[in-house]
mmCIF file of C-alpha atoms in Angstrom:
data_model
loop_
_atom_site.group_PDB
_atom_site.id
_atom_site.type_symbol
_atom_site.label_atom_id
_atom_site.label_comp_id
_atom_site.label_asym_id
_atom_site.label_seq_id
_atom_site.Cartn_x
_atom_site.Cartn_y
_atom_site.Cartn_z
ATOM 1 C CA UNK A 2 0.000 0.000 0.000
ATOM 2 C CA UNK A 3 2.631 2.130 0.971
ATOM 3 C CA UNK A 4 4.562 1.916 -2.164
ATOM 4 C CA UNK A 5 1.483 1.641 -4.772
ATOM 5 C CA UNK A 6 -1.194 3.959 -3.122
ATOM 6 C CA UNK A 7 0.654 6.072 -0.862
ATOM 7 C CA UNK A 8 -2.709 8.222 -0.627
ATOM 8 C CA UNK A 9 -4.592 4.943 1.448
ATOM 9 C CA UNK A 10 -1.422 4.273 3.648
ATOM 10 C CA UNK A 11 -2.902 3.631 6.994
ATOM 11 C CA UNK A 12 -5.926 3.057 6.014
ATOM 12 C CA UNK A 13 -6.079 -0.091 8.537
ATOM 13 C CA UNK A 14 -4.224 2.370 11.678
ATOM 14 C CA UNK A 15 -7.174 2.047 13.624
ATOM 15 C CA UNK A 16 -7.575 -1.781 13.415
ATOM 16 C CA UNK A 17 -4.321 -2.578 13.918
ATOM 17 C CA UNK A 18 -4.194 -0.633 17.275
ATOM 18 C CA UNK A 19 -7.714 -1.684 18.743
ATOM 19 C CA UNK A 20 -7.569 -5.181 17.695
ATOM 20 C CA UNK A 21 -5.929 -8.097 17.670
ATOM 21 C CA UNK A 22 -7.488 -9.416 14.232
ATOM 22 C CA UNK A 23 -10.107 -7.848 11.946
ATOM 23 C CA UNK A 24 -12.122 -11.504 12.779
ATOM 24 C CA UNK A 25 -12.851 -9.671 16.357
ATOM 25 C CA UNK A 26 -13.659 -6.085 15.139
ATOM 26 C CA UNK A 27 -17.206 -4.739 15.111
ATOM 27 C CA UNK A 28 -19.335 -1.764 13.884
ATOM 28 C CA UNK A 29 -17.643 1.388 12.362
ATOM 29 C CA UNK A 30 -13.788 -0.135 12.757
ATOM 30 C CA UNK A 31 -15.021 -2.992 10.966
ATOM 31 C CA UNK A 32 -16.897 -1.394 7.800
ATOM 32 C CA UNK A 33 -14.034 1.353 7.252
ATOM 33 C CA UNK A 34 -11.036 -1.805 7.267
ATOM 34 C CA UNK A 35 -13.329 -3.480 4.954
ATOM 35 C CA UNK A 36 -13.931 -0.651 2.351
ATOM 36 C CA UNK A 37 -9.766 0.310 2.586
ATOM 37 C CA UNK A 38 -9.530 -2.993 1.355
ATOM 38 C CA UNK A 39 -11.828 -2.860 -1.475
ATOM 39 C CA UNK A 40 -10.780 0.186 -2.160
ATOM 40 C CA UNK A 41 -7.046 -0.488 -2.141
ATOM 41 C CA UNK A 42 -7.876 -4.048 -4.582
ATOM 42 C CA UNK A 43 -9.593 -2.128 -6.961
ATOM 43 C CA UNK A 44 -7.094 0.490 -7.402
ATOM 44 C CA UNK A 45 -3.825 -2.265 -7.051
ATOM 45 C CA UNK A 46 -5.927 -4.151 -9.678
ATOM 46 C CA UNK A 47 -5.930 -1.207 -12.008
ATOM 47 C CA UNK A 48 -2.361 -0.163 -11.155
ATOM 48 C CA UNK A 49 -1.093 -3.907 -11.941
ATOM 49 C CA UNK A 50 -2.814 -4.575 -14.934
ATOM 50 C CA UNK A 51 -0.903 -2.542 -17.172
ATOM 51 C CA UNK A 52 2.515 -3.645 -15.778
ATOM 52 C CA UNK A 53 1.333 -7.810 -16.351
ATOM 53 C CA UNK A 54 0.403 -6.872 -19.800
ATOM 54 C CA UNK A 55 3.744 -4.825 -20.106
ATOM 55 C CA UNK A 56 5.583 -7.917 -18.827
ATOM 56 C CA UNK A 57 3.772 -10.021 -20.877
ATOM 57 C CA UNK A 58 2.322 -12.164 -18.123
ATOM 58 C CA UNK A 59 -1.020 -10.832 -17.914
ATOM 59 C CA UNK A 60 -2.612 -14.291 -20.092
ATOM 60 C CA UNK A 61 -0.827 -16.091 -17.246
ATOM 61 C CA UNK A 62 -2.401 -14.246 -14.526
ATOM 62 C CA UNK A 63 -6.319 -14.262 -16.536
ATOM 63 C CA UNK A 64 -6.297 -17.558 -17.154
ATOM 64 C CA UNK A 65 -4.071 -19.959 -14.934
ATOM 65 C CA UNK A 66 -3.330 -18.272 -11.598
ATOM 66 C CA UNK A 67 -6.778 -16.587 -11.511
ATOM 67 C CA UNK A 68 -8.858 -20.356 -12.506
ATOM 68 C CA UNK A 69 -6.883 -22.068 -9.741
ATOM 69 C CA UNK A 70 -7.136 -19.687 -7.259
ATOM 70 C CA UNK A 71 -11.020 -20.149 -7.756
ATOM 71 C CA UNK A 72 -10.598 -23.551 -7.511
ATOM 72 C CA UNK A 73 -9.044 -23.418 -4.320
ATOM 73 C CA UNK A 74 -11.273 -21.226 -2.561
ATOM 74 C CA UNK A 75 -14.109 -23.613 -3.574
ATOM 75 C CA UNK A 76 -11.925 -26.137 -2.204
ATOM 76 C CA UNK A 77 -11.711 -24.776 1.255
ATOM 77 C CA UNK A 78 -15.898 -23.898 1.230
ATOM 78 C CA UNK A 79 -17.292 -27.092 -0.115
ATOM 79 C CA UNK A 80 -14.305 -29.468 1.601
ATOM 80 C CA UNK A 81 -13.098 -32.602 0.470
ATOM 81 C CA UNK A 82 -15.697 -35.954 1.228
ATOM 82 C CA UNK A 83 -14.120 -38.902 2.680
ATOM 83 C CA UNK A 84 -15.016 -42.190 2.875
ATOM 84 C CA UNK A 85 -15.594 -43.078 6.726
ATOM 85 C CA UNK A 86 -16.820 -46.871 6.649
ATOM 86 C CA UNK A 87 -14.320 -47.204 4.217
ATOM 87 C CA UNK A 88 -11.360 -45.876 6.214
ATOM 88 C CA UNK A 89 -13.232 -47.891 9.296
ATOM 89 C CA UNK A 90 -12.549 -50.821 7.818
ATOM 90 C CA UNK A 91 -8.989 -49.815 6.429
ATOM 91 C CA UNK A 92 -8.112 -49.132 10.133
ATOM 92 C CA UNK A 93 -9.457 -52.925 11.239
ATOM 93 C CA UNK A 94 -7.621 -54.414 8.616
ATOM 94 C CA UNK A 95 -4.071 -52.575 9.345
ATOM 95 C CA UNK A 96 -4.607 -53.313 12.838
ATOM 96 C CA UNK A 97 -5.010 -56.716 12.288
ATOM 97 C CA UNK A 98 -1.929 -56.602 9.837
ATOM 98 C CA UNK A 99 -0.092 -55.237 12.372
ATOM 99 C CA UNK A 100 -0.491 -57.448 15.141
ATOM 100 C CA UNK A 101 0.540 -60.375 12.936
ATOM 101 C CA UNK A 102 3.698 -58.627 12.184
ATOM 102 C CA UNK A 103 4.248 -57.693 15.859
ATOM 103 C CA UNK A 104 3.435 -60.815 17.063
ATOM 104 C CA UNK A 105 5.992 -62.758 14.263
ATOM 105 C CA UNK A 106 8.735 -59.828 15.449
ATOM 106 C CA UNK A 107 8.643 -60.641 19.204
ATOM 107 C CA UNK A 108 9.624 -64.207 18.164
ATOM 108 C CA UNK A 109 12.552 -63.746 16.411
ATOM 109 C CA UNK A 110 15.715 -64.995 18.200
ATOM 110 C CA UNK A 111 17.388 -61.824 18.338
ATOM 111 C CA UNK A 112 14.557 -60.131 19.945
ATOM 112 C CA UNK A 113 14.259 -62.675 22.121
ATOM 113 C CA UNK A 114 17.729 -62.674 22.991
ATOM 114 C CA UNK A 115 17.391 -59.032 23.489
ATOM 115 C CA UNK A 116 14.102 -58.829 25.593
ATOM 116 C CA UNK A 117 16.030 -61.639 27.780
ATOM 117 C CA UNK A 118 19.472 -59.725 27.896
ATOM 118 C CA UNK A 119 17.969 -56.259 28.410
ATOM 119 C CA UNK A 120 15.185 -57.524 31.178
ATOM 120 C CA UNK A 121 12.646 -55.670 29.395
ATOM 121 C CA UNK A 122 10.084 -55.499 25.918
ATOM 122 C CA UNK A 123 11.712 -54.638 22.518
ATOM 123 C CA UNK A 124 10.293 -51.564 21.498
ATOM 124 C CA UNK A 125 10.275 -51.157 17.867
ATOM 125 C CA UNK A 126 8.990 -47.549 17.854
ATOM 126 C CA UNK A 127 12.685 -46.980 19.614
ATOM 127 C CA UNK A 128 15.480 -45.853 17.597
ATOM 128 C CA UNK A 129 17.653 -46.899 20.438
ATOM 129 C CA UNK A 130 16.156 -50.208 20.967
ATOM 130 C CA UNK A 131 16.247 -51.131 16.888
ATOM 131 C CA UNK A 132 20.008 -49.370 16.641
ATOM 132 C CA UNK A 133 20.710 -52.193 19.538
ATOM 133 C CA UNK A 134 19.149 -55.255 18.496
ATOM 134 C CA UNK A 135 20.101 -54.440 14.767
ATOM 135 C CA UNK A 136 24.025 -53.487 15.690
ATOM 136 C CA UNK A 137 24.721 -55.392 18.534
ATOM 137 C CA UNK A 138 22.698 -58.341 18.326
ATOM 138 C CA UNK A 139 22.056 -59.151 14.758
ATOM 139 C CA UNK A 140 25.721 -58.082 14.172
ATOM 140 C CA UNK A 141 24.803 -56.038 11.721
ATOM 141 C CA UNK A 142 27.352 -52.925 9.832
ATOM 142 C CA UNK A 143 26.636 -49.116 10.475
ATOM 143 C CA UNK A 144 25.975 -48.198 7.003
ATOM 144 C CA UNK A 145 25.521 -43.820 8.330
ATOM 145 C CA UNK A 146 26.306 -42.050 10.609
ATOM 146 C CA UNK A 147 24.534 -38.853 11.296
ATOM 147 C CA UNK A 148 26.371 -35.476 11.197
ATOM 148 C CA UNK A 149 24.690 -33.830 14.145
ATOM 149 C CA UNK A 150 24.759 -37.229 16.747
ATOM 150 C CA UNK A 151 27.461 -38.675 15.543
ATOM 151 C CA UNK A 152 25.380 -42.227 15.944
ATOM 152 C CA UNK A 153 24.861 -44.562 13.601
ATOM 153 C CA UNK A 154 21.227 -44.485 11.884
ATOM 154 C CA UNK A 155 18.702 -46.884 11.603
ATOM 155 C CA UNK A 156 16.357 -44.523 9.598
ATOM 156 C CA UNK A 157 14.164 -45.745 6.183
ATOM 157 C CA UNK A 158 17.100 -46.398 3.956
ATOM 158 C CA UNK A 159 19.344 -48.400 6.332
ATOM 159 C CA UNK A 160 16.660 -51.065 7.062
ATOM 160 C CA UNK A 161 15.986 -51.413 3.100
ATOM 161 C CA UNK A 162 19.726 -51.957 2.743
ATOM 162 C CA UNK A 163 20.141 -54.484 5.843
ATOM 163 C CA UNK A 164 16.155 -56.163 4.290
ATOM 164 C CA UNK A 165 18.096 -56.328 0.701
ATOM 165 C CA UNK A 166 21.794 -57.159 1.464
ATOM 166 C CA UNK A 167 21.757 -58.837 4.694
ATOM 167 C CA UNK A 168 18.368 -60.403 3.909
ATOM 168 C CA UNK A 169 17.465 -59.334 7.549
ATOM 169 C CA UNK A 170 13.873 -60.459 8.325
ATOM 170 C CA UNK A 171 13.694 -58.057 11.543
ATOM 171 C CA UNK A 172 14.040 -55.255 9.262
ATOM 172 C CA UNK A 173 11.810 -56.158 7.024
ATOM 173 C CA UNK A 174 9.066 -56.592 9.320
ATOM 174 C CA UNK A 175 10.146 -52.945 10.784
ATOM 175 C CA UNK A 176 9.850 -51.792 7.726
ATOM 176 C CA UNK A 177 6.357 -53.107 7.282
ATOM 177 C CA UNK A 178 5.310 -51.954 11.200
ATOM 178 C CA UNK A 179 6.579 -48.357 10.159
ATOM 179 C CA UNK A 180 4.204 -48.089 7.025
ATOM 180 C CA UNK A 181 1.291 -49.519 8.282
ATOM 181 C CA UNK A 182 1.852 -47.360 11.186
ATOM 182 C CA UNK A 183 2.453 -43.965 9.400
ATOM 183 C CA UNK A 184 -0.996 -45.404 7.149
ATOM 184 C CA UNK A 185 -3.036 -45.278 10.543
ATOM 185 C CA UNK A 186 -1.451 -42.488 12.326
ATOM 186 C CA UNK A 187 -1.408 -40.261 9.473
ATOM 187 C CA UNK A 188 -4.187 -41.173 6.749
ATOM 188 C CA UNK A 189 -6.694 -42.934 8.498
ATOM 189 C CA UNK A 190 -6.606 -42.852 12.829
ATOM 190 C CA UNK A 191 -4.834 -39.042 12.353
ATOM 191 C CA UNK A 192 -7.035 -38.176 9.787
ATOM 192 C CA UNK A 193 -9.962 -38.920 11.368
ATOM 193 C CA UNK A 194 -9.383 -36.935 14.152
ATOM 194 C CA UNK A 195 -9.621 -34.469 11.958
ATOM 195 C CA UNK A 196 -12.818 -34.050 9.980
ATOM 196 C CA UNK A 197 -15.784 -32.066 10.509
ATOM 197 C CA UNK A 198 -19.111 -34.783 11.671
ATOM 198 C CA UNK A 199 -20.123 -34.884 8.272
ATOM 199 C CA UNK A 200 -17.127 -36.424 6.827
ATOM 200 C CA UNK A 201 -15.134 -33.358 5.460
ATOM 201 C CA UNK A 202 -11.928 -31.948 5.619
ATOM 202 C CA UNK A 203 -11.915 -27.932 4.986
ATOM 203 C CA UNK A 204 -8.129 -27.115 4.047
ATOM 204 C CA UNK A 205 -7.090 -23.242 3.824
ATOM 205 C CA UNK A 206 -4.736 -22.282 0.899
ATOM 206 C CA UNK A 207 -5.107 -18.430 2.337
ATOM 207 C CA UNK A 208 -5.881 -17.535 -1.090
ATOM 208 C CA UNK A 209 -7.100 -14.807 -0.790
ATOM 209 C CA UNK A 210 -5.541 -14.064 3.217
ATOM 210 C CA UNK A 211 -3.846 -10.721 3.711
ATOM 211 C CA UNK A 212 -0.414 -9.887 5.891
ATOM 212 C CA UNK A 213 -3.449 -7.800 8.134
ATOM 213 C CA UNK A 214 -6.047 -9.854 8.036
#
């Protein structure tokens, strides 16, 4: 505003002082922030016009960034539907998966070994306890070490490579616990969690947000 239409600069003083967001304004405050804003977007609009067209980007502005942007903001009114019996049933079905795979883990020899060694469970949601049981007992090689810890990792991409050349089958079923895991926590369980009664999930691009508002 400032630099475009010096003539509205501070147009939105008095909101910024008395409130903490225009969403908690009321009465006169309110309906002067709202027409500075109208009033500023209609004269930016006309100001920026000729300098797209000048630039030669105004076809990209008409008819890509304005479509989407539409498309968004229907987006965030109308929400996206999701299946709930569906993802029910998805849930069921992973949980059962998983306790097969847990179950098959806790009686592998090594974890055994471990559980019997350490006088405690395995935990496979542990970095410590699968860096452990993978390094110590299995016997396995450090194939990283991070930067910041100086430790050796047991991340995504070491338990592929111990799966594929060490056929390990202790990281293979990690690596199955760890997807069916981030499936539940994050897609189906966590996403759940999430959506309105009716199903829905209302993201918010901030299209259309201002810096102020």
């Amino acid at each position: 505003t400032f630099m475009y239409l010096p003539e509205l600069a501070g147009y939105d003083n008095a909101m910024a002082q008395k409130y903490s967001s225009p969403a908690v304004a009321r009465g006169y405050d309110l309906w002067w922030y709202n027409g500075g804003d109208v009033d500023a977007t209609l004269r930016l609009a006309n100001k920026f016009e000729p300098m797209l067209e000048a630039e030669g980007q105004l076809w990209l502005h008409q008819n890509l960034l304005v479509p989407v942007s539409m498309a968004y903001i229907y987006m965030e009114h109308r929400g996206m539907q999701f299946d709930l019996p569906h993802m029910a049933r998805l849930e069921k079905e992973y949980w059962g998966i998983m306790d097969g795979l847990y179950e098959n883990l806790y009686k592998m020899p090594h974890v055994r070994e471990f559980e019997k060694r350490e006088f405690r469970e395995f935990r496979p949601t542990s970095n410590a306890d699968v860096k452990r049981l993978l390094l110590e007992y299995c016997g396995l090689p450090v194939l990283r070490v991070s930067d910041v810890t100086q430790e050796a990792g047991v991340g995504k991409k070491e338990l592929k490579a111990y799966k594929k050349k060490h056929n390990n089958d202790i990281a293979s079923l990690l690596l199955e616990l760890r997807m069916y895991d981030k499936a539940l926590t994050t897609y189906l369980t966590g996403m759940r969690s999430k959506l309105y009664q009716d199903g829905t999930a209302h993201t918010n691009f901030n299209v259309i947000g201002a810096r102020t508002g």
